[in-house]
Every structure is written in C-alpha cells, then in structure tokens.
Short mmCIF file of N, CA and C in Angstrom, two decimals:
data_model
loop_
_atom_site.label_atom_id
_atom_site.label_comp_id
_atom_site.label_asym_id
_atom_site.label_seq_id
_atom_site.Cartn_x
_atom_site.Cartn_y
_atom_site.Cartn_z
N GLY A 68 -52.96 -108.73 -136.29
CA GLY A 68 -52.23 -109.82 -135.29
C GLY A 68 -52.84 -110.45 -134.49
N VAL A 69 -52.76 -111.80 -133.61
CA VAL A 69 -53.50 -112.22 -133.49
C VAL A 69 -53.99 -112.28 -131.75
N LEU A 70 -55.48 -112.45 -132.54
CA LEU A 70 -55.89 -112.56 -130.67
C LEU A 70 -55.38 -113.39 -129.59
N PRO A 71 -55.69 -112.77 -128.22
CA PRO A 71 -55.13 -113.85 -126.90
C PRO A 71 -56.03 -114.85 -126.53
N PRO A 72 -55.62 -116.01 -126.08
CA PRO A 72 -56.63 -116.71 -126.01
C PRO A 72 -58.35 -116.87 -125.12
N TRP A 73 -57.59 -115.46 -123.88
CA TRP A 73 -59.04 -115.92 -123.68
C TRP A 73 -59.87 -114.88 -123.60
N ILE A 74 -59.91 -114.47 -125.10
CA ILE A 74 -61.07 -113.95 -125.48
C ILE A 74 -61.54 -114.86 -125.89
N PHE A 75 -61.99 -115.76 -126.51
CA PHE A 75 -61.87 -116.96 -126.52
C PHE A 75 -62.67 -117.95 -125.77
N LYS A 76 -62.62 -117.44 -124.41
CA LYS A 76 -63.34 -118.53 -123.74
C LYS A 76 -65.04 -118.28 -123.78
N LYS A 77 -66.02 -119.32 -123.29
CA LYS A 77 -66.56 -118.74 -122.60
C LYS A 77 -67.35 -117.89 -121.35
N MET A 78 -67.97 -117.10 -122.04
CA MET A 78 -68.47 -116.21 -120.45
C MET A 78 -69.73 -116.61 -120.23
N PRO A 79 -69.30 -116.62 -118.78
CA PRO A 79 -70.39 -117.61 -117.96
C PRO A 79 -71.70 -116.53 -118.40
N SER A 80 -73.19 -117.34 -118.12
CA SER A 80 -74.55 -116.71 -118.64
C SER A 80 -74.71 -116.31 -117.19
N PRO A 81 -75.11 -115.26 -117.02
CA PRO A 81 -75.88 -114.89 -115.58
C PRO A 81 -76.85 -115.02 -114.89
N LYS A 82 -76.86 -115.72 -114.52
CA LYS A 82 -77.51 -116.38 -113.65
C LYS A 82 -79.30 -115.41 -113.46
N LEU A 83 -80.66 -115.56 -113.10
CA LEU A 83 -80.92 -114.91 -112.84
C LEU A 83 -81.43 -115.48 -112.38
N LYS A 84 -81.59 -114.33 -111.01
CA LYS A 84 -81.70 -114.90 -109.19
C LYS A 84 -83.27 -113.56 -109.33
N GLY A 85 -83.49 -114.71 -107.87
CA GLY A 85 -85.07 -113.27 -107.74
C GLY A 85 -85.88 -115.13 -107.07
N PHE A 86 -88.07 -115.14 -106.29
CA PHE A 86 -87.64 -116.41 -106.20
C PHE A 86 -89.04 -116.37 -107.17
N THR A 87 -89.30 -117.75 -106.63
CA THR A 87 -90.34 -118.64 -107.22
C THR A 87 -91.07 -118.49 -106.98
N LEU A 88 -92.63 -118.55 -107.76
CA LEU A 88 -93.49 -118.93 -107.42
C LEU A 88 -93.95 -119.34 -106.25
N ILE A 89 -93.88 -120.24 -105.58
CA ILE A 89 -93.80 -120.99 -104.48
C ILE A 89 -93.54 -120.12 -103.17
N GLU A 90 -92.39 -120.00 -103.18
CA GLU A 90 -91.99 -118.81 -102.48
C GLU A 90 -92.25 -117.61 -102.09
N LEU A 91 -93.18 -117.29 -103.31
CA LEU A 91 -93.41 -115.87 -103.62
C LEU A 91 -95.17 -116.25 -101.68
N LEU A 92 -95.76 -117.30 -102.99
CA LEU A 92 -97.07 -117.57 -102.39
C LEU A 92 -96.94 -117.87 -100.77
N ILE A 93 -95.61 -118.74 -100.24
CA ILE A 93 -95.77 -118.97 -99.10
C ILE A 93 -95.21 -117.93 -97.52
N VAL A 94 -95.15 -116.70 -98.67
CA VAL A 94 -94.59 -115.34 -97.92
C VAL A 94 -95.96 -114.71 -97.85
N ILE A 95 -97.22 -114.09 -98.09
CA ILE A 95 -98.52 -114.42 -98.87
C ILE A 95 -99.00 -114.59 -97.93
N GLY A 96 -98.83 -116.02 -97.96
CA GLY A 96 -99.54 -117.30 -96.84
C GLY A 96 -99.78 -116.22 -95.31
N ILE A 97 -98.11 -116.69 -95.25
CA ILE A 97 -97.64 -115.54 -93.12
C ILE A 97 -97.56 -114.71 -92.86
N ILE A 98 -98.53 -114.02 -94.33
CA ILE A 98 -98.00 -112.48 -93.96
C ILE A 98 -99.50 -112.13 -93.80
N ALA A 99 -100.87 -112.96 -94.81
CA ALA A 99 -102.05 -113.29 -94.01
C ALA A 99 -103.02 -113.33 -92.50
N ILE A 100 -101.20 -114.29 -92.32
CA ILE A 100 -101.89 -114.71 -91.26
C ILE A 100 -101.54 -114.43 -89.77
N LEU A 101 -100.74 -113.91 -90.02
CA LEU A 101 -100.36 -112.84 -89.46
C LEU A 101 -101.59 -111.32 -88.78
N SER A 102 -101.94 -110.69 -90.09
CA SER A 102 -102.64 -110.07 -90.74
C SER A 102 -104.05 -110.37 -89.55
N SER A 103 -104.89 -111.25 -90.28
CA SER A 103 -105.22 -111.88 -88.92
C SER A 103 -105.22 -111.80 -87.65
N LEU A 104 -104.12 -111.84 -87.43
CA LEU A 104 -104.08 -112.45 -85.64
C LEU A 104 -104.12 -110.71 -85.78
N ALA A 105 -103.48 -109.67 -86.03
CA ALA A 105 -103.62 -108.80 -85.13
C ALA A 105 -104.79 -108.04 -85.56
N LEU A 106 -105.04 -108.25 -87.00
CA LEU A 106 -107.07 -106.97 -87.87
C LEU A 106 -108.04 -107.68 -85.79
N SER A 107 -107.68 -109.21 -85.52
CA SER A 107 -109.12 -110.01 -84.50
C SER A 107 -108.71 -108.96 -83.14
N ASN A 108 -106.87 -108.63 -83.02
CA ASN A 108 -107.15 -108.57 -81.98
C ASN A 108 -107.03 -106.83 -81.94
N TYR A 109 -107.07 -106.35 -82.80
CA TYR A 109 -107.41 -104.77 -82.94
C TYR A 109 -108.96 -104.48 -82.58
N LEU A 110 -109.63 -105.58 -83.06
CA LEU A 110 -111.13 -104.86 -83.28
C LEU A 110 -111.43 -105.91 -81.33
N LYS A 111 -110.48 -106.62 -80.68
CA LYS A 111 -110.98 -106.76 -79.18
C LYS A 111 -110.16 -105.30 -78.71
N TYR A 112 -109.54 -105.09 -78.86
CA TYR A 112 -108.86 -103.39 -78.17
C TYR A 112 -110.64 -102.62 -78.09
N ARG A 113 -110.54 -102.34 -80.11
CA ARG A 113 -111.78 -101.23 -80.20
C ARG A 113 -112.28 -100.55 -79.44
N GLU A 114 -113.26 -103.05 -79.52
CA GLU A 114 -114.95 -102.60 -78.08
C GLU A 114 -114.42 -102.50 -76.74
N LYS A 115 -113.26 -102.56 -76.54
CA LYS A 115 -112.42 -102.31 -74.90
C LYS A 115 -112.31 -100.65 -74.53
N ALA A 116 -111.76 -100.12 -75.99
CA ALA A 116 -111.87 -98.71 -75.48
C ALA A 116 -113.29 -98.55 -75.36
N LEU A 117 -114.00 -99.18 -76.31
CA LEU A 117 -115.71 -98.16 -77.07
C LEU A 117 -115.52 -98.46 -74.48
N MET A 118 -116.10 -99.89 -74.70
CA MET A 118 -116.54 -100.18 -73.68
C MET A 118 -116.60 -98.86 -72.27
N SER A 119 -114.46 -97.79 -72.63
CA SER A 119 -113.80 -97.32 -71.59
C SER A 119 -114.48 -95.78 -71.50
N ALA A 120 -114.32 -95.49 -72.54
CA ALA A 120 -115.21 -94.53 -72.90
C ALA A 120 -115.93 -93.89 -73.55
N TYR A 121 -117.54 -94.48 -73.52
CA TYR A 121 -118.74 -94.88 -73.32
C TYR A 121 -118.67 -95.27 -72.12
N GLY A 122 -118.82 -96.74 -71.82
CA GLY A 122 -120.01 -97.40 -70.88
C GLY A 122 -119.32 -96.34 -69.68
N ILE A 123 -117.85 -96.82 -68.32
CA ILE A 123 -117.36 -96.81 -67.46
C ILE A 123 -118.17 -94.80 -66.80
N PRO A 124 -118.04 -94.39 -67.71
CA PRO A 124 -118.38 -92.50 -67.12
C PRO A 124 -120.22 -93.55 -66.77
N LEU A 125 -120.51 -93.48 -68.00
CA LEU A 125 -121.72 -93.34 -67.97
C LEU A 125 -122.71 -94.73 -66.13
N VAL A 126 -121.56 -95.61 -66.38
CA VAL A 126 -121.94 -96.51 -65.10
C VAL A 126 -121.94 -96.45 -63.51
N LYS A 127 -120.28 -95.93 -63.56
CA LYS A 127 -119.75 -94.75 -63.04
C LYS A 127 -121.06 -94.20 -61.85
N ALA A 128 -121.47 -92.73 -63.19
CA ALA A 128 -122.19 -91.99 -62.53
C ALA A 128 -123.26 -92.82 -61.64
N CYS A 129 -124.20 -93.15 -61.70
CA CYS A 129 -125.29 -93.93 -61.03
C CYS A 129 -124.26 -94.61 -60.39
N ALA A 130 -123.27 -96.00 -60.05
CA ALA A 130 -123.11 -95.77 -59.10
C ALA A 130 -123.20 -94.96 -57.71
N SER A 131 -122.70 -94.09 -58.29
CA SER A 131 -121.56 -92.98 -57.50
C SER A 131 -122.99 -91.76 -56.80
N GLU A 132 -123.28 -92.22 -58.49
CA GLU A 132 -125.17 -91.63 -57.33
C GLU A 132 -125.42 -91.30 -55.59
N MET A 133 -125.53 -93.26 -56.95
CA MET A 133 -126.04 -93.81 -55.41
C MET A 133 -125.71 -94.16 -54.08
N ALA A 134 -123.90 -94.19 -54.46
CA ALA A 134 -123.14 -94.25 -52.70
C ALA A 134 -123.02 -92.42 -52.48
N ALA A 135 -123.47 -91.46 -53.21
CA ALA A 135 -123.18 -90.37 -52.76
C ALA A 135 -125.39 -90.24 -51.75
N TYR A 136 -125.74 -90.82 -51.50
CA TYR A 136 -127.42 -90.51 -51.12
C TYR A 136 -127.01 -91.18 -49.99
N CYS A 137 -126.77 -92.55 -50.72
CA CYS A 137 -126.05 -93.17 -49.00
C CYS A 137 -125.16 -92.62 -48.33
N MET A 138 -124.29 -91.81 -48.53
CA MET A 138 -123.78 -91.53 -47.45
C MET A 138 -123.93 -89.87 -47.16
N GLU A 139 -125.11 -89.11 -48.27
CA GLU A 139 -125.64 -88.41 -46.94
C GLU A 139 -127.28 -88.00 -46.86
N LYS A 140 -128.06 -89.23 -47.42
CA LYS A 140 -128.97 -88.72 -47.40
C LYS A 140 -130.37 -90.13 -47.02
N ARG A 141 -129.51 -90.96 -46.84
CA ARG A 141 -129.82 -92.03 -45.81
C ARG A 141 -130.68 -91.68 -44.61
N ALA A 142 -132.08 -92.05 -44.45
CA ALA A 142 -132.40 -92.16 -43.50
C ALA A 142 -132.11 -93.03 -41.42
N GLU A 143 -132.23 -91.82 -41.39
CA GLU A 143 -130.85 -92.08 -40.07
C GLU A 143 -131.82 -92.74 -38.93
N ASP A 144 -132.82 -92.66 -38.90
CA ASP A 144 -133.50 -93.44 -38.31
C ASP A 144 -134.34 -95.55 -38.27
N ALA A 145 -133.82 -95.92 -39.38
CA ALA A 145 -133.40 -96.89 -40.45
C ALA A 145 -131.93 -97.66 -40.50
N PRO A 146 -131.95 -99.44 -39.55
CA PRO A 146 -130.93 -99.33 -40.23
C PRO A 146 -130.18 -99.60 -41.09
N SER A 147 -131.05 -100.10 -41.66
CA SER A 147 -130.75 -100.09 -43.63
C SER A 147 -131.25 -99.86 -43.78
N VAL A 148 -131.54 -99.21 -45.19
CA VAL A 148 -132.49 -98.77 -46.84
C VAL A 148 -131.88 -99.95 -47.93
N VAL A 149 -133.26 -100.36 -48.52
CA VAL A 149 -133.25 -100.93 -49.63
C VAL A 149 -133.34 -100.04 -50.96
N LEU A 150 -131.77 -99.32 -51.91
CA LEU A 150 -131.68 -98.22 -52.41
C LEU A 150 -132.50 -98.64 -53.56
N ASN A 151 -133.68 -97.70 -54.76
CA ASN A 151 -134.21 -97.97 -55.53
C ASN A 151 -133.42 -97.36 -56.17
N ALA A 152 -132.89 -98.13 -57.57
CA ALA A 152 -131.78 -97.26 -59.00
C ALA A 152 -132.69 -95.99 -60.16
N SER A 153 -134.64 -96.58 -60.01
CA SER A 153 -135.07 -96.25 -60.26
C SER A 153 -135.64 -94.15 -60.43
N SER A 154 -134.72 -93.80 -58.32
CA SER A 154 -135.70 -93.06 -58.34
C SER A 154 -133.66 -92.00 -58.32
N PHE A 155 -132.60 -92.70 -59.00
CA PHE A 155 -131.78 -91.59 -59.52
C PHE A 155 -132.23 -91.44 -60.86
N PRO A 156 -131.76 -89.85 -61.71
CA PRO A 156 -131.68 -89.54 -62.45
C PRO A 156 -130.88 -89.96 -63.51
N ASN A 157 -129.80 -90.75 -63.04
CA ASN A 157 -128.03 -91.12 -63.85
C ASN A 157 -128.32 -92.48 -64.22
N CYS A 158 -129.19 -93.17 -63.92
CA CYS A 158 -129.52 -94.94 -63.48
C CYS A 158 -130.36 -94.89 -64.18
N ARG A 159 -130.21 -95.67 -65.52
CA ARG A 159 -131.79 -95.85 -65.93
C ARG A 159 -131.69 -97.22 -66.73
N ASN A 160 -132.05 -98.26 -65.00
CA ASN A 160 -132.52 -99.25 -64.84
C ASN A 160 -133.07 -100.10 -66.01
N GLY A 161 -132.62 -100.56 -67.94
CA GLY A 161 -133.26 -101.48 -68.26
C GLY A 161 -133.44 -100.63 -70.14
N THR A 162 -133.60 -98.48 -69.10
CA THR A 162 -133.68 -98.05 -70.43
C THR A 162 -132.40 -97.77 -71.92
N ALA A 163 -132.78 -97.53 -72.38
CA ALA A 163 -131.58 -98.11 -73.31
C ALA A 163 -130.87 -95.84 -73.13
N ILE A 164 -129.79 -96.00 -73.50
CA ILE A 164 -128.71 -95.30 -73.23
C ILE A 164 -127.99 -94.86 -75.71
N THR A 165 -128.32 -93.33 -75.25
CA THR A 165 -127.86 -94.12 -76.85
C THR A 165 -126.96 -92.69 -76.29
N THR A 166 -125.86 -94.17 -76.72
CA THR A 166 -123.28 -93.14 -76.59
C THR A 166 -123.71 -93.59 -78.70
N PRO A 167 -122.25 -92.50 -77.88
CA PRO A 167 -121.58 -92.84 -79.95
C PRO A 167 -121.23 -93.77 -80.29
N ALA A 168 -121.11 -95.09 -78.52
CA ALA A 168 -120.47 -96.44 -79.84
C ALA A 168 -121.66 -97.03 -79.60
N GLY A 169 -123.04 -97.27 -79.48
CA GLY A 169 -124.21 -97.90 -79.83
C GLY A 169 -124.86 -97.43 -78.64
N ASN A 170 -125.80 -98.19 -77.77
CA ASN A 170 -126.79 -98.16 -77.20
C ASN A 170 -126.22 -98.89 -76.43
N LEU A 171 -125.92 -98.32 -74.89
CA LEU A 171 -125.92 -98.77 -73.50
C LEU A 171 -127.54 -99.27 -73.36
N ASN A 172 -127.42 -100.87 -72.54
CA ASN A 172 -128.21 -100.80 -71.04
C ASN A 172 -128.11 -100.93 -70.07
N MET A 173 -128.70 -100.52 -68.56
CA MET A 173 -127.74 -100.49 -67.46
C MET A 173 -128.49 -100.99 -66.61
N THR A 174 -128.64 -101.94 -65.79
CA THR A 174 -128.96 -102.89 -65.36
C THR A 174 -128.01 -103.16 -64.16
N ILE A 175 -129.14 -103.44 -62.96
CA ILE A 175 -128.26 -103.36 -61.06
C ILE A 175 -129.31 -104.77 -61.05
N THR A 176 -128.27 -105.28 -60.77
CA THR A 176 -128.43 -107.00 -59.36
C THR A 176 -127.87 -106.16 -58.20
N GLY A 177 -128.69 -107.35 -57.90
CA GLY A 177 -128.49 -107.58 -57.05
C GLY A 177 -129.81 -106.77 -56.44
N ALA A 178 -129.58 -106.32 -54.45
CA ALA A 178 -130.08 -105.77 -53.64
C ALA A 178 -129.35 -104.88 -53.44
N LEU A 179 -129.24 -103.96 -53.66
CA LEU A 179 -128.44 -102.19 -53.50
C LEU A 179 -128.91 -102.70 -51.47
N VAL A 180 -127.75 -102.26 -50.67
CA VAL A 180 -128.69 -101.73 -49.65
C VAL A 180 -127.59 -100.99 -48.68
N CYS A 181 -128.18 -99.80 -48.46
CA CYS A 181 -127.31 -98.24 -47.58
C CYS A 181 -127.43 -98.85 -46.22
N GLU A 182 -126.52 -99.70 -46.12
CA GLU A 182 -126.35 -99.39 -44.13
C GLU A 182 -126.47 -98.17 -43.62
N ALA A 183 -126.42 -98.11 -42.34
CA ALA A 183 -126.67 -97.27 -41.37
C ALA A 183 -125.41 -97.10 -41.78
N SER A 184 -124.13 -97.45 -41.40
CA SER A 184 -122.20 -96.64 -42.10
C SER A 184 -122.42 -95.99 -42.89
N GLY A 185 -123.12 -96.00 -43.63
CA GLY A 185 -123.11 -94.77 -45.21
C GLY A 185 -122.77 -95.71 -45.96
N HIS A 186 -122.50 -96.47 -46.82
CA HIS A 186 -122.10 -97.43 -47.71
C HIS A 186 -123.21 -98.18 -48.17
N ILE A 187 -122.70 -98.94 -48.53
CA ILE A 187 -123.80 -99.86 -49.66
C ILE A 187 -123.09 -101.09 -49.76
N SER A 188 -123.67 -101.97 -49.09
CA SER A 188 -123.47 -103.22 -49.12
C SER A 188 -124.07 -104.28 -50.68
N GLY A 189 -123.69 -104.63 -50.99
CA GLY A 189 -124.13 -105.96 -51.89
C GLY A 189 -124.68 -105.68 -53.56
N GLY A 190 -124.32 -105.71 -54.22
CA GLY A 190 -125.24 -106.01 -56.26
C GLY A 190 -124.76 -104.43 -56.99
N ALA A 191 -125.46 -104.56 -57.60
CA ALA A 191 -122.48 -104.42 -58.91
C ALA A 191 -124.29 -103.65 -60.15
N VAL A 192 -123.92 -102.67 -60.70
CA VAL A 192 -124.21 -101.27 -61.67
C VAL A 192 -123.62 -101.88 -62.68
N VAL A 193 -124.17 -102.89 -64.23
CA VAL A 193 -124.17 -102.83 -65.02
C VAL A 193 -124.19 -102.08 -66.69
N GLY A 194 -123.74 -102.15 -67.31
CA GLY A 194 -123.07 -101.41 -68.39
C GLY A 194 -123.12 -102.22 -69.30
N LEU A 195 -123.73 -102.85 -70.61
CA LEU A 195 -123.31 -103.10 -72.20
C LEU A 195 -123.95 -102.73 -72.89
N ILE A 196 -122.45 -102.50 -73.85
CA ILE A 196 -123.05 -101.74 -75.77
C ILE A 196 -123.79 -102.25 -75.80
N GLU A 197 -124.55 -102.47 -76.50
CA GLU A 197 -124.73 -103.67 -77.80
C GLU A 197 -124.57 -103.65 -78.98
N GLY A 198 -124.08 -104.83 -78.92
CA GLY A 198 -122.65 -105.15 -80.29
C GLY A 198 -121.75 -105.62 -79.47
N ASN A 199 -121.28 -105.49 -78.36
CA ASN A 199 -120.01 -104.96 -78.46
C ASN A 199 -119.69 -106.12 -77.16
N ARG A 200 -118.28 -107.08 -77.34
CA ARG A 200 -118.53 -108.51 -75.64
C ARG A 200 -117.90 -108.20 -74.22
N TYR A 201 -118.13 -106.90 -74.06
CA TYR A 201 -117.70 -106.35 -72.98
C TYR A 201 -119.02 -105.68 -72.31
N ARG A 202 -118.80 -105.79 -71.42
CA ARG A 202 -119.62 -105.05 -69.95
C ARG A 202 -118.88 -104.90 -69.41
N VAL A 203 -118.92 -103.32 -68.86
CA VAL A 203 -118.68 -103.16 -67.52
C VAL A 203 -119.40 -103.40 -66.08
N ILE A 204 -118.77 -103.35 -65.31
CA ILE A 204 -119.85 -103.79 -63.88
C ILE A 204 -118.97 -102.46 -62.94
N CYS A 205 -119.79 -102.33 -61.97
CA CYS A 205 -119.17 -101.09 -60.95
C CYS A 205 -120.41 -102.03 -59.44
N SER A 206 -119.03 -102.66 -59.22
CA SER A 206 -119.86 -103.46 -58.02
C SER A 206 -119.45 -103.08 -57.00
N PHE A 207 -119.62 -102.59 -55.76
CA PHE A 207 -119.55 -102.47 -53.98
C PHE A 207 -119.56 -103.52 -53.57
N GLN A 208 -118.14 -103.09 -52.92
CA GLN A 208 -117.06 -104.84 -51.95
C GLN A 208 -116.19 -103.79 -50.91
N ASN A 209 -116.84 -104.21 -49.85
CA ASN A 209 -116.25 -103.25 -48.18
C ASN A 209 -116.05 -101.94 -48.68
N GLN A 210 -117.26 -101.18 -47.91
CA GLN A 210 -116.97 -99.48 -48.04
C GLN A 210 -116.75 -99.27 -49.01
N SER A 211 -116.39 -99.78 -51.02
CA SER A 211 -116.19 -99.61 -51.95
C SER A 211 -116.74 -99.71 -53.15
N LEU A 212 -116.43 -99.46 -53.86
CA LEU A 212 -116.48 -99.24 -55.16
C LEU A 212 -116.34 -99.14 -56.50
N LYS A 213 -115.63 -100.84 -56.76
CA LYS A 213 -114.78 -100.90 -58.11
C LYS A 213 -115.55 -101.17 -59.31
N CYS A 214 -114.51 -100.45 -60.65
CA CYS A 214 -115.34 -100.81 -61.29
C CYS A 214 -115.05 -101.45 -62.11
N ASP A 215 -115.47 -103.10 -63.05
CA ASP A 215 -113.94 -103.37 -64.19
C ASP A 215 -114.62 -103.48 -65.26
N ILE A 216 -114.33 -103.58 -66.38
CA ILE A 216 -114.15 -104.05 -68.04
C ILE A 216 -114.45 -105.74 -67.88
N LEU A 217 -115.04 -105.89 -68.68
CA LEU A 217 -115.41 -107.89 -68.51
C LEU A 217 -114.90 -108.23 -69.16
N GLN A 218 -115.24 -109.54 -70.58
CA GLN A 218 -115.49 -109.90 -71.44
C GLN A 218 -116.96 -110.16 -70.68
N SER A 219 -117.91 -110.13 -71.84
CA SER A 219 -119.10 -110.50 -71.46
C SER A 219 -119.45 -112.55 -71.98
N ASN A 220 -120.20 -112.87 -70.43
CA ASN A 220 -120.78 -114.61 -70.85
C ASN A 220 -121.21 -114.57 -72.98
N THR A 221 -121.98 -113.47 -72.93
CA THR A 221 -123.20 -114.04 -74.10
C THR A 221 -122.74 -114.44 -74.75
#
C-alpha cells in the first residue's frame, strides 16, 4: 500500500502559551500598589473604630455628667457658674485612662460655663488615645452636646 500524501505534511508544532516574566512582574507591581493603598485605608479605619469604641463613651460620659450637673444642681442664686472638671468623677482632666486601645488622655478646653438656663455654654471635652491619629471632641453648642471624631493636628 501506498500512503496518502497528507500524512507527510509537517504537523504544526504546538505553541507555548503563558506569560512572559515582564508581564508577571507588571501584575505583581500593580497588586503591590493596590494592597498598599488598601492597607493604609484599613489602618485609618481601625484607628477611627478604636476611637469610636473606647474614646467616645469616656469623653461623652464626662461631658454628659457636667451637663446633668448643670441642669440639676446649678446654684440658683448665681446667674452663671464656671465648672471645675476635677469635681466630676468621669472627667479625668490630664490623667490617662487605660483602655484596651491604649491610654486615653482627656482634656477640657475653654471655659465651661453653666448658664442660668441650665445649659453649658462654651468649652469642650477632648479625648486622644496615645498613638492614634484621631481625637474625640464633645463640644457644647446651642444648648446641646455634639461629639465628633476628627483627625488630630499633631
């Protein structure tokens, strides 16, 4: 028997499929850049969450205690009274409070004046956990208490 001519045709060699080293390095570089962005955002959110979990309750407790005192026990005969933060157990002005997130330092800024109407005007209670880039500020504004988490200036 004679073999048919198509058998003697050169069979195409299989092409190697895959990625070159340069392509792999580019992909690895892109992944590294994206993960560095994600990690820095994660750390910011984590610090803010720690302030939310440990900073706000303690700072707000101090501010709320002063507001409650002003509403309930203010001296009736005086038109306004300047509050002394050291007389309130929840307010540890200048003393670090140990929390699972680190030491929280609370400071009173401005003059906290208890007005004749029973509300506090001016001033704020500020809390900062050591090593955290955020701070909690509870301020007395327009007969209300407002607490925020803001980025520290330091």
